[in-house]
Coordinates of N, CA and C in Angstrom, one line a residue:
M25 N -2.2 -4.5 -2.7 CA -0.9 -5.1 -2.9 C -0.3 -5.5 -1.6
K26 N 0.4 -6.6 -1.6 CA 1.0 -7.2 -0.4 C 2.5 -7.3 -0.6
M27 N 3.2 -7.3 0.5 CA 4.6 -7.5 0.6 C 5.4 -6.6 -0.4
L28 N 5.2 -5.3 -0.3 CA 5.9 -4.3 -1.1 C 7.4 -4.3 -0.8
R29 N 8.2 -4.4 -1.9 CA 9.6 -4.3 -1.7 C 10.2 -3.4 -2.8
W30 N 11.4 -2.9 -2.6 CA 12.1 -2.1 -3.6 C 11.3 -1.0 -4.2
V31 N 10.6 -0.3 -3.3 CA 9.8 0.9 -3.7 C 10.7 2.0 -4.1
T32 N 10.5 2.5 -5.3 CA 11.3 3.6 -5.8 C 10.4 4.6 -6.6
V33 N 10.5 5.9 -6.2 CA 9.8 7.0 -6.8 C 10.5 7.5 -8.0
S34 N 9.8 7.8 -9.1 CA 10.5 8.4 -10.3 C 11.0 9.8 -10.0
P35 N 12.1 10.2 -10.7 CA 12.7 11.5 -10.5 C 11.8 12.7 -10.5
D36 N 10.7 12.6 -11.3 CA 9.7 13.7 -11.4 C 8.7 13.6 -10.3
Q37 N 8.8 12.5 -9.5 CA 7.8 12.3 -8.4 C 6.4 12.0 -8.8
K38 N 6.2 11.6 -10.0 CA 4.8 11.4 -10.6 C 4.4 9.9 -10.5
R39 N 5.4 9.0 -10.4 CA 5.1 7.6 -10.4 C 6.0 6.8 -9.4
V40 N 5.5 5.7 -9.0 CA 6.2 4.8 -8.1 C 6.3 3.4 -8.7
A41 N 7.5 2.8 -8.6 CA 7.6 1.4 -9.0 C 7.9 0.6 -7.8
Y42 N 7.5 -0.7 -7.8 CA 7.7 -1.5 -6.6 C 7.5 -3.0 -7.0
K43 N 8.0 -3.9 -6.2 CA 7.8 -5.3 -6.3 C 6.8 -5.8 -5.3
S44 N 5.9 -6.6 -5.8 CA 4.9 -7.2 -4.9 C 4.7 -8.7 -5.4
L45 N 5.0 -9.6 -4.5 CA 4.8 -11.0 -4.7 C 5.6 -11.4 -6.0
G46 N 6.8 -10.9 -6.2 CA 7.7 -11.3 -7.2 C 7.5 -10.6 -8.6
K47 N 6.5 -9.7 -8.7 CA 6.3 -9.0 -9.9 C 6.4 -7.5 -9.7
L48 N 6.8 -6.7 -10.8 CA 7.0 -5.3 -10.7 C 5.7 -4.6 -11.1
Y49 N 5.4 -3.5 -10.5 CA 4.2 -2.7 -10.8 C 4.7 -1.2 -10.8
V50 N 4.0 -0.4 -11.6 CA 4.1 1.0 -11.6 C 2.8 1.6 -11.4
K51 N 2.8 2.7 -10.6 CA 1.5 3.4 -10.2 C 1.7 4.9 -10.3
E52 N 0.8 5.6 -10.9 CA 0.8 7.0 -10.9 C 0.5 7.5 -9.5
L53 N 1.2 8.6 -9.1 CA 1.0 9.2 -7.8 C 0.0 10.4 -8.0
P54 N -0.9 10.6 -7.0 CA -1.0 9.9 -5.7 C -2.0 8.7 -5.7
N55 N -2.9 8.7 -6.7 CA -4.0 7.8 -6.6 C -4.2 6.9 -7.8
G56 N -3.2 6.6 -8.6 CA -3.3 5.8 -9.8 C -3.5 4.3 -9.5
K57 N -3.9 3.6 -10.5 CA -4.1 2.2 -10.4 C -2.8 1.5 -10.7
P58 N -2.3 0.5 -10.0 CA -1.1 -0.3 -10.3 C -1.2 -1.0 -11.6
H59 N -0.1 -1.0 -12.4 CA 0.0 -1.7 -13.6 C 1.2 -2.6 -13.6
R60 N 1.1 -3.8 -14.1 CA 2.2 -4.7 -14.2 C 3.2 -4.2 -15.2
V61 N 4.5 -4.3 -14.9 CA 5.5 -3.9 -15.9 C 5.7 -4.8 -17.0
T62 N 5.5 -6.1 -16.8 CA 5.6 -7.1 -17.9 C 4.5 -8.1 -17.8
N63 N 4.4 -9.0 -18.7 CA 3.4 -10.1 -18.7 C 4.0 -11.4 -18.3
D64 N 5.3 -11.4 -18.0 CA 6.1 -12.6 -17.6 C 5.5 -13.2 -16.4
S65 N 5.1 -14.5 -16.4 CA 4.5 -15.1 -15.3 C 5.5 -16.2 -14.7
E66 N 6.7 -16.4 -15.4 CA 7.6 -17.4 -15.0 C 8.7 -16.9 -14.0
N67 N 9.2 -15.7 -14.2 CA 10.4 -15.2 -13.6 C 10.1 -14.1 -12.6
D68 N 10.9 -14.0 -11.5 CA 10.8 -12.9 -10.6 C 11.3 -11.6 -11.2
E69 N 10.8 -10.5 -10.9 CA 11.3 -9.2 -11.3 C 11.8 -8.4 -10.1
L70 N 13.1 -8.0 -10.2 CA 13.7 -7.4 -9.0 C 14.4 -6.1 -9.3
F71 N 14.7 -5.4 -8.2 CA 15.6 -4.2 -8.2 C 15.2 -3.1 -9.2
P72 N 14.0 -2.6 -9.2 CA 13.6 -1.6 -10.2 C 14.4 -0.3 -9.9
S73 N 14.8 0.4 -11.0 CA 15.5 1.6 -10.9 C 15.1 2.5 -12.1
W74 N 14.8 3.8 -11.8 CA 14.4 4.7 -12.8 C 15.7 5.3 -13.5
S75 N 15.6 5.6 -14.8 CA 16.6 6.4 -15.5 C 16.6 7.8 -14.9
A76 N 17.6 8.6 -15.1 CA 17.7 9.9 -14.6 C 16.6 10.8 -15.1
D77 N 16.1 10.6 -16.3 CA 15.0 11.5 -16.8 C 13.6 10.9 -16.4
G78 N 13.6 9.7 -15.8 CA 12.3 9.1 -15.3 C 11.5 8.5 -16.4
R79 N 12.0 8.4 -17.6 CA 11.3 7.8 -18.7 C 11.4 6.3 -18.9
T80 N 12.4 5.8 -18.3 CA 12.7 4.3 -18.4 C 12.9 3.7 -17.0
L81 N 12.4 2.5 -16.9 CA 12.5 1.7 -15.7 C 13.3 0.5 -16.1
V82 N 14.4 0.2 -15.4 CA 15.2 -1.0 -15.6 C 15.1 -1.9 -14.4
Y83 N 15.3 -3.2 -14.6 CA 15.1 -4.1 -13.5 C 15.9 -5.4 -13.8
A84 N 16.1 -6.2 -12.8 CA 16.7 -7.6 -13.0 C 15.6 -8.6 -13.1
S85 N 15.8 -9.7 -13.8 CA 14.8 -10.7 -13.9 C 15.5 -12.1 -13.7

């Protein structure tokens, strides 16, 4: 991954969400594989934020 921005760890400390090259990814900690949050190829995905229980990730697009 390149140019990581808006890195945020889930409240349970088990996952991390971040932006890389305009797209959001979630990765299991400590050694999981990054997965795209959406399949959207047209819009930037910005400002990820976890819900208080860590089950939901919200973001701007």
